Amino acid sequence: MHKIYKIKVTLLFSAFAMFTLQLKAQKKTKQPAANVKMQQMDSLKVISTPNRLFNDSGDKSTAAISTMRTSDLYKTHSPSVSNSLYGLPGLNVQQTSGEPGFEAANLNIRGVGTYGFTNGNGYNTQTIYVDGFEVTPAYFNYMSASEIESVSVLKDAAALATFGMKGANGVIWVTTKRGVEGKSTVTFKVRTGLSSAIDINKPLDSYHFANLYNVAKSNDNGNVWTPTYTPAQLAAYQDGTGTNVDWFAKTLKDNAPYTDANMVFSGGDKMSKYNVTFGYLDKQGLYNVSNTDSTSNESFGRYNLRANLDFDLGNIFEARVDLNGRIEKRISPNYVSSGRSTDRLWTDLYNYPSNIYPVYDNLNNTNLSGTSIYPNNPVGSLNSLGYQSNTTRFLQGNFGLKEKLDFITKGLYADESFSYNSYDLSTYNKTRDYARYIGGNTTTTNKNSNLVPTTNAGAGQQDWRQLLATIGYKAAFGKNELNSAVNYQQSQYSGEGTFGYKVNYQNLSGRVNYVYNSKYIAEFGFSEYGSDAFAPGNRFHFYPSISGAWIASKEDFLKDNTVISQLKLRASAGKTATDKADAPSTYGSGAKYLYQQFYGYTGNYYIGNGTPASNGGLYPLFLANPNYGPEESMKYNVGADLTLFKSLTVTLEAYLDKRTGILTQDNSIPGSFGNFIYFDNIGKMTNKGFEVAANYNGKSREVGYQLFGSLSFNKNNIDFQSEVPTAFSYNASTGRPFGTQIGLVSDGFYQLEDFNPNGSLKTGLSTPLFGSVQPGDLKYKDLDNNGKIDGLDVTQIGKSFLPTTNFSFGGLADYKGFDLSLLFQGVSGNSVNLLGNSYLRAQNIAFVGNTNAYAIAEGSWAYYPAQGIDTRATATYPRLTTNANNNNYSTSSFWIKDGDFIRLRNVELGYNFTKQIITNLKLQKLRLFVNAINPVTWSKLKTDYNIDPEFTSGYPTIKSYTVGVIATF
Amino acid sequence: MKKIIYFLAISFASLLFYACQKNFLEIPNTTGVVDINKVFSSRLNAQAELFGAYKQALGYANNGENNFTYSSVASIAGERAKGNSWHPTYNIAAGGITANQTIFNYSLIYTTVRSLWIVNENIDKVPDMDATLKDQVKGETKGLLAYMYMYGLKAYGGIPLVKKSYSPSEDLTVPRATVEETVNYIVKLCDEAATTLPSTWPADQKGRLTKAAVLSIKAQTLMFAARPLFNSATPYLSLGGTNDKLISYGSFSGQRWKDAINASLAALTEAGNAGNSLINTTGTANVPNTSALADYGIATSTPGNKEVILASQDESNEAARYRNLSGYWTDTKFNNQRNGLLGNFLPNYRKADGTDQDWPKVGDAAPRAASDYITRFGQMEPRFRADFAGPGLQAANNPNDAKWGFNSWGVHIANYSGTNNFPATNDYGQGVAWPTKFYYGAGGRLWYEFPIFRVAELYLNLAEAYNEDGQTALALVNLNIIRNRGGLASSTETDKVKLKALIQREWAVEFYDENHRFFDVRHWRLPDIGNGIVGGKILEFQWQIGSASNKSLPSNLINYYMSVVYTAYWNDKMHLEPFPQSEVNKGAVIQNPGY
């Protein structure tokens, strides 16, 4: 009775309970020594019992899943755990900015399978689940590595069978740490260090800038030498008396501190188990500004708490309560763009030449310089505008209850769980302005003003309620084993304010896994998934999958083989889908509710005499398509898990993903139809590739070592996208990989002899239609041979901006308590457009629009024999100009470069104190370590153009060095 | 044990109950936009869709709702300079219209057509609208459909005629109709609309289509049907075989001019009934109007004036961007800088006494003093002074407003240099004078109502059509009505060919920058179209100006001369527009010849 009462109380609080990975919680395996399990990615040994939504039960699994454990995640000290996921085969990771609070890496699973929902860049299209419940990327990205037990990547149809319309782009499955039965432990982890920019491509100094500017101005003046800067000015720049400001040096510090600390309390007995994690993190930005009442460096702070509690309530019931709270605080100087990133400042830093003005206009450094062309003195942007801050709060409660129904029939169980996840954002700013001076006079309308605080304002919130219930059955009869589950999922997501609208879905799914004689495995999975995106009657769709595995190493002919210790062959086929799509942009819901005809407001039309009155106009936003349905993915996968000589494990995967029904604007409809915005499920794409991962453990005398490596190759092709018919087949992007660079084909520079004396092009040369050309301009191939270079002469000029190959390798060794580990990672098969984004344009287009010049411009084509300038034969850059030049600065093969690189991601040297020492200190474990992130990069792009191959916008990526200690009591 | 089972049963039952809420996946409240049922469930919303279509239709080719985005059609019609290098008109002046750089937005014709058919087909569903108004709305939709097809006819020749709103599952193939079929369909739409539309709307509804407006659409359509581009045995270029009917009638017929006369007379009569008439305050036949500047200024500028039968009443500043060049305009002024009046067009204007002005010419021995410009400007006919200002001049259309004076033009208004570069070219784009049209007495009002039909058009229709029909006397009467209103003495020319030239010159002057010239010169098949009218050498004045910062002060002007500033492209294929290449690639239409 007492027991029942306890259950009732639990239920009153929990209503419905939450899905757990119970057996993992009960697992009693010892924590593997960090130096042995590091970088282990095999799917075979992750969890020894079935998950309800997918099968990762050791050798009973038929699925392609790769998993990473907490010890590897902890190695990368980044506020965002997404930066720690290098080395998971099939998961492609692209590091982004090092800006505090904006570090989240770009992730995708097996490349890009669709051009439909690409999230703008082909990354971050996967669905993420934490402890069985879907979460937003914002929730996942800033989880603490210390609270995570494992991160798995679900890749194939067998793994994704039950996910329905959440599965097409793969799933990242995260489990958090739970208590284990045994002695209570308290672990302190603390580390601190410094981070600095990997590299900054600094502009030319004033002297070199002015020399090139003189050439540019002369080029613009009909190749007549008309320098803007006099020899005296040039001499002043050279001897240091002229204005020459390194804006980067004035605004940035060499490095910035990073600290994180965690306290983990863990333990339990038969009745109850707990794992409580406290976390603290502080990361400061690189800006040279102090934290005062009126100024602030950029910073990110995080405080998180997670308490995962398990209760064993007797023979039938198990309950669990997970409570999770997190505060994220982002502060930045008040010079921000969207999302409070300080990208604007970087735009200025890259664009403002060194000679525009000294930082201060007067000798006692009180009046900041500024002009109407360069109004935002970077030093002023940091020091004189105040600051902005925002605070993000996550609050999540998961409640779960499991019933072991062995009294009905052995192996039957039920499980209900419920999650409530709330997100809230608020802002607080203190702002002011400053006057800009030149020569003692103000140059803009800005005035010095007092610091004004804003009222603390809510900026929106999101609520997410999810329910998951399962009835499962697991049993063995002789040589037969059966493991099955039927699940019901329901999700209700609603946002307020800037976060949009409600999204609901329902999913009835299930799996049956059958094993015969521990060797032959067959599995069937399905999802009947209903999305509110579609018309009634078209909301529910059925997605089945089948898979099988054969453990060949258990057959007699391999049983005693000394080479092959283990061999499993797998195959799967099945269907998943997504209800996400990028289009149409004219309607704020993404692709939802396209089945209904919506009207938007157009401008006013005025009627009436004398003082006419305005009438709002309505127009159809798009043409409704009542049959619109989900984009579907048919996935095929074959895999092998192999262990050789008991120490070399190899996992091989090959896959094919056929997409159909990608929501696409139908461009075959004639214009006379009258509404060109009509979307239909007509797009088709193919994505295929393979993954190889290998791991070798060895020992040589007292040195234990491990070598590992993995490689993922993804190649996609757009089969059909209803492209607006192009004039020539070579113009089309259809039939090429997603993101393929299309542009003009560069054919060297125009030379003097290409022109008639009056400046016109000689006959026989094709006329470019991008504006008049002169010697030194880029010449292009006239692909259609019509005598004109225009938009019809574009074709494939490079690879996609997304790499085809992602690889990583490394190793570790330990010797008498010392250990050393290394992780390298790289990509190949991608192209970078040097004019691809505004930051790249700032660095690679000299002078145009009053901007800067960089080293690349020193290779420009120029011919002024009287001045001793003649680079006609050696030019690596078109002639300089101060005017907009559509001819030279169009997308062309001239600006397309290979994006391959290899980076040393992580190197760590640690020492674990010997038992004798730590026992005296009443410790179970004591470890000291030093660690470096991103210390070295090899890249042609970096060598040639000093541009980071991975991230090219705004605040740079960072490298950092830390020291830390882990102590377990 | 029993209790446990009860408990489980209850919890699963409640779970299922929660799960099976029928409305769980129903569409949630999303945004403020409305769906089609709401549009036609109230008069307010239904009219909103109608007015949305009004805005699109009457703004067509005028308010940036087209492919040229900047400037106006005049910039590629030989009236105004080609604009800045990023303006599509600049590219077209340099390399002509191509199937990948068209000027009229082909798709937008049909987007508007579709919106109009949706209103036409659904208006009967509106509960709070009486039957008369519903009929009137149907008439308006047909009138606006006729207007869109008239634009299509003028620009492309025969075009696909969409006669209802299609659903995507239907066979969407609508081939090009012949010129004849297109004309007949427009006439049919106009006739149907005329039977239901009122002569006038209540004061608060003014601006909607009237009977006179649709009769004017019909009259203009029949004028284009009668003009030589279509009304000819041989097309301007051949498409081959029966396809020639897509770009011409394939035969000449004098009856087409008679039809145009009848339609114009009917429109003029109806306009008179509705209170629309030419503004001529002195008003006597064959007597030059002494207040011509004001009358013409009001007729082209004042919102709701009686001469305007139909205007695009889009009063947004955006729509006015390329026509208001006063000091009031503060936003992105540099975009307006290079659309001045061309020297090529200048000789169309006379002096006030009716004789031709002696402006500087290319090849003059020396530049002229700046004072010569100001003197000669003052001698020009009233319509010239209403439509233009220039360096050193106060705009005559806003005489006492400093923002319309030389002190505060929004931008530089002359191609100037600090040194005397005669006879070389300093710059292009600022032209020989600076447009001020559409802003008579406007003061600080930035917006304007673009006149689509003025009564003056009907008189010039009659002048041209009577002359072609051999009724020279009647032609002269109608021509002189326009000349006299413009302050000029009557013409007495009786030679058909010379009179034709005079009538064409009158069209040019009276309708400068009203989107007529582009089509007129093509449909007249003027032999010199590529030699100084649209294509060929483009002429503008060049100035030597002193060093003072204000480049328009009279005291700062030194001298001026005419020079060739650029060569504009012309090819005979440009008599009609190309269909977008993508439409041709889809197999939707047969491309016009030459593209």
mmCIF file of C-alpha atoms in Angstrom, chain A residues 1 4 7 11 16 316-317 401 403 405 407 414 416 418 465 467 469-471 488 490-492 501-506 530-532 536 539-540 587 593 595-610 612 615-621 623-624 667-676 678 724-727 769 788 792, chain B residues 1 3-5 7-8 11-12 14-15 18-21 24-36 39-40 45 47-49 51-55 58 91 95 98 100 106-108 110-112 114-115 118 160 162 166-168 172-174 203-208 303-304 311-316 449 581-583 585-586 588:
data_model
loop_
_atom_site.group_PDB
_atom_site.id
_atom_site.type_symbol
_atom_site.label_atom_id
_atom_site.label_comp_id
_atom_site.label_asym_id
_atom_site.label_seq_id
_atom_site.Cartn_x
_atom_site.Cartn_y
_atom_site.Cartn_z
ATOM 1 C CA MET A 1 0.000 0.000 0.000
ATOM 2 C CA ILE A 4 1.203 2.259 -4.299
ATOM 3 C CA ILE A 7 3.491 5.663 -7.129
ATOM 4 C CA LEU A 11 2.050 10.152 -11.006
ATOM 5 C CA PHE A 16 2.746 11.138 -17.942
ATOM 6 C CA ILE A 316 6.718 -3.279 -11.314
ATOM 7 C CA PHE A 317 7.470 0.410 -11.322
ATOM 8 C CA LEU A 401 7.389 5.951 -15.444
ATOM 9 C CA GLU A 403 5.881 -0.569 -15.698
ATOM 10 C CA LEU A 405 4.387 -6.138 -16.834
ATOM 11 C CA PHE A 407 2.986 -10.583 -14.348
ATOM 12 C CA ALA A 414 4.980 -0.165 -20.693
ATOM 13 C CA GLU A 416 5.084 6.717 -20.406
ATOM 14 C CA PHE A 418 6.287 13.591 -20.588
ATOM 15 C CA ARG A 465 5.282 19.829 -24.593
ATOM 16 C CA LEU A 467 4.582 12.956 -24.811
ATOM 17 C CA ALA A 469 4.333 6.245 -24.524
ATOM 18 C CA THR A 470 5.475 2.735 -25.326
ATOM 19 C CA ILE A 471 4.329 -0.795 -24.942
ATOM 20 C CA TYR A 488 3.087 6.945 -29.547
ATOM 21 C CA GLN A 490 2.892 13.711 -29.607
ATOM 22 C CA SER A 491 4.490 17.122 -29.750
ATOM 23 C CA GLN A 492 3.117 20.583 -29.322
ATOM 24 C CA TYR A 501 3.642 29.948 -34.295
ATOM 25 C CA LYS A 502 2.463 26.528 -33.220
ATOM 26 C CA VAL A 503 3.674 23.297 -34.706
ATOM 27 C CA ASN A 504 2.055 20.005 -33.773
ATOM 28 C CA TYR A 505 2.654 16.454 -34.772
ATOM 29 C CA GLN A 506 1.645 12.907 -33.878
ATOM 30 C CA GLY A 530 0.866 13.045 -38.937
ATOM 31 C CA SER A 531 1.969 16.619 -39.500
ATOM 32 C CA ASP A 532 -0.148 19.749 -39.274
ATOM 33 C CA PRO A 536 -6.853 17.259 -43.757
ATOM 34 C CA ARG A 539 -1.686 14.623 -42.927
ATOM 35 C CA PHE A 540 -0.794 11.054 -42.079
ATOM 36 C CA TYR A 587 5.029 33.476 -46.491
ATOM 37 C CA TYR A 593 -0.119 25.425 -44.673
ATOM 38 C CA TYR A 595 -2.622 23.778 -48.956
ATOM 39 C CA GLN A 596 -4.654 26.825 -48.134
ATOM 40 C CA GLN A 597 -4.871 29.911 -50.321
ATOM 41 C CA PHE A 598 -3.484 32.888 -48.426
ATOM 42 C CA TYR A 599 -3.555 36.516 -49.302
ATOM 43 C CA GLY A 600 -1.086 39.189 -48.286
ATOM 44 C CA TYR A 601 -1.297 42.924 -48.217
ATOM 45 C CA THR A 602 0.060 44.979 -51.027
ATOM 46 C CA GLY A 603 0.547 48.720 -51.143
ATOM 47 C CA ASN A 604 -2.229 51.238 -51.003
ATOM 48 C CA TYR A 605 -4.306 52.361 -53.942
ATOM 49 C CA TYR A 606 -5.993 55.713 -53.664
ATOM 50 C CA ILE A 607 -9.481 56.593 -54.764
ATOM 51 C CA GLY A 608 -11.639 59.642 -54.247
ATOM 52 C CA ASN A 609 -11.585 63.207 -55.393
ATOM 53 C CA GLY A 610 -9.510 66.012 -53.944
ATOM 54 C CA PRO A 612 -8.171 60.611 -52.030
ATOM 55 C CA ASN A 615 -7.317 51.419 -49.947
ATOM 56 C CA GLY A 616 -5.216 48.517 -48.847
ATOM 57 C CA GLY A 617 -4.719 45.973 -51.573
ATOM 58 C CA LEU A 618 -4.738 42.192 -51.260
ATOM 59 C CA TYR A 619 -2.933 39.762 -53.463
ATOM 60 C CA PRO A 620 -2.490 35.984 -53.393
ATOM 61 C CA LEU A 621 0.846 35.156 -51.730
ATOM 62 C CA LEU A 623 -1.057 29.484 -55.302
ATOM 63 C CA ALA A 624 -2.398 26.952 -52.841
ATOM 64 C CA ASN A 667 8.926 26.576 -63.241
ATOM 65 C CA SER A 668 7.467 24.603 -66.105
ATOM 66 C CA ILE A 669 4.194 26.463 -65.755
ATOM 67 C CA PRO A 670 3.923 29.033 -68.527
ATOM 68 C CA GLY A 671 4.001 32.690 -67.515
ATOM 69 C CA SER A 672 0.527 33.115 -68.956
ATOM 70 C CA PHE A 673 -0.805 31.016 -66.082
ATOM 71 C CA GLY A 674 -0.463 34.168 -64.099
ATOM 72 C CA ASN A 675 0.794 33.030 -60.758
ATOM 73 C CA PHE A 676 4.354 31.966 -60.888
ATOM 74 C CA TYR A 678 3.240 27.529 -57.263
ATOM 75 C CA VAL A 724 13.859 27.859 -65.027
ATOM 76 C CA PRO A 725 14.915 26.602 -68.444
ATOM 77 C CA THR A 726 18.376 27.874 -69.148
ATOM 78 C CA ALA A 727 19.520 28.990 -72.568
ATOM 79 C CA LEU A 769 28.306 43.198 -71.400
ATOM 80 C CA LYS A 788 29.095 38.685 -76.302
ATOM 81 C CA LEU A 792 24.666 32.987 -70.874
ATOM 82 C CA MET B 1 -2.563 -6.022 -7.969
ATOM 83 C CA LYS B 3 -5.422 -1.534 -8.228
ATOM 84 C CA ILE B 4 -2.373 -1.479 -10.386
ATOM 85 C CA ILE B 5 -4.295 -2.765 -13.343
ATOM 86 C CA PHE B 7 -4.479 2.468 -12.557
ATOM 87 C CA LEU B 8 -2.809 1.400 -15.757
ATOM 88 C CA SER B 11 -3.696 6.199 -17.359
ATOM 89 C CA PHE B 12 -3.696 4.605 -20.801
ATOM 90 C CA SER B 14 -6.573 9.241 -20.478
ATOM 91 C CA LEU B 15 -3.474 9.126 -22.599
ATOM 92 C CA TYR B 18 -5.442 13.261 -24.945
ATOM 93 C CA ALA B 19 -3.834 11.797 -28.003
ATOM 94 C CA CYS B 20 -6.932 11.575 -30.067
ATOM 95 C CA GLN B 21 -8.117 15.099 -29.701
ATOM 96 C CA PHE B 24 -4.682 18.426 -32.592
ATOM 97 C CA LEU B 25 -3.307 18.802 -36.086
ATOM 98 C CA GLU B 26 -5.694 21.510 -37.204
ATOM 99 C CA ILE B 27 -4.108 24.609 -38.616
ATOM 100 C CA PRO B 28 -3.165 26.895 -35.735
ATOM 101 C CA ASN B 29 -3.614 30.620 -35.660
ATOM 102 C CA THR B 30 -0.721 31.815 -37.674
ATOM 103 C CA THR B 31 -0.464 35.302 -39.049
ATOM 104 C CA GLY B 32 -2.640 38.187 -40.099
ATOM 105 C CA VAL B 33 -2.986 37.097 -43.705
ATOM 106 C CA VAL B 34 -6.395 36.017 -44.901
ATOM 107 C CA ASP B 35 -7.458 33.112 -47.048
ATOM 108 C CA ILE B 36 -9.555 33.188 -50.192
ATOM 109 C CA VAL B 39 -11.442 37.625 -49.186
ATOM 110 C CA PHE B 40 -14.801 37.044 -50.767
ATOM 111 C CA ASN B 45 -11.699 42.401 -48.586
ATOM 112 C CA GLN B 47 -12.487 45.374 -52.954
ATOM 113 C CA ALA B 48 -9.057 45.158 -51.448
ATOM 114 C CA GLU B 49 -8.164 42.447 -53.953
ATOM 115 C CA PHE B 51 -7.646 47.600 -55.614
ATOM 116 C CA GLY B 52 -4.537 45.473 -55.422
ATOM 117 C CA ALA B 53 -5.170 44.653 -59.073
ATOM 118 C CA TYR B 54 -5.812 48.317 -59.860
ATOM 119 C CA LYS B 55 -2.462 49.195 -58.402
ATOM 120 C CA LEU B 58 -2.444 50.936 -63.775
ATOM 121 C CA ASN B 91 22.387 48.228 -70.659
ATOM 122 C CA GLY B 95 23.236 46.538 -76.243
ATOM 123 C CA THR B 98 17.390 40.813 -75.527
ATOM 124 C CA ASN B 100 17.354 37.837 -71.262
ATOM 125 C CA TYR B 106 5.801 39.653 -69.067
ATOM 126 C CA SER B 107 4.781 37.573 -66.058
ATOM 127 C CA LEU B 108 3.288 40.549 -64.277
ATOM 128 C CA TYR B 110 -0.600 37.561 -66.271
ATOM 129 C CA THR B 111 -0.310 37.825 -62.511
ATOM 130 C CA THR B 112 -2.576 40.828 -62.809
ATOM 131 C CA ARG B 114 -5.158 36.163 -62.818
ATOM 132 C CA SER B 115 -5.993 38.441 -59.901
ATOM 133 C CA ILE B 118 -10.319 35.684 -59.501
ATOM 134 C CA PRO B 160 -1.628 34.389 -75.065
ATOM 135 C CA VAL B 162 -6.128 33.896 -70.775
ATOM 136 C CA TYR B 166 -6.782 28.308 -64.364
ATOM 137 C CA SER B 167 -6.061 25.765 -61.703
ATOM 138 C CA PRO B 168 -2.630 24.152 -61.993
ATOM 139 C CA LEU B 172 -2.221 25.295 -69.112
ATOM 140 C CA THR B 173 -1.194 25.593 -72.735
ATOM 141 C CA VAL B 174 -2.331 28.953 -73.989
ATOM 142 C CA ALA B 203 -16.792 61.587 -55.345
ATOM 143 C CA ASP B 204 -15.264 59.246 -52.794
ATOM 144 C CA GLN B 205 -14.851 56.499 -55.399
ATOM 145 C CA LYS B 206 -13.285 58.641 -58.106
ATOM 146 C CA GLY B 207 -10.325 56.971 -59.726
ATOM 147 C CA ARG B 208 -12.087 53.736 -60.589
ATOM 148 C CA PRO B 303 -4.710 65.101 -59.051
ATOM 149 C CA GLY B 304 -8.293 64.612 -60.139
ATOM 150 C CA ALA B 311 -4.844 57.953 -63.721
ATOM 151 C CA SER B 312 -2.684 55.594 -61.702
ATOM 152 C CA GLN B 313 -3.671 56.857 -58.287
ATOM 153 C CA ASP B 314 -0.750 55.284 -56.532
ATOM 154 C CA GLU B 315 0.312 58.054 -54.256
ATOM 155 C CA SER B 316 3.346 56.373 -52.825
ATOM 156 C CA GLU B 449 -0.793 60.653 -60.111
ATOM 157 C CA GLN B 581 13.902 33.378 -72.832
ATOM 158 C CA SER B 582 12.605 31.064 -70.099
ATOM 159 C CA GLU B 583 9.090 31.200 -71.597
ATOM 160 C CA ASN B 585 12.547 27.484 -73.469
ATOM 161 C CA LYS B 586 9.424 26.105 -71.832
ATOM 162 C CA ALA B 588 5.068 28.321 -74.002
#
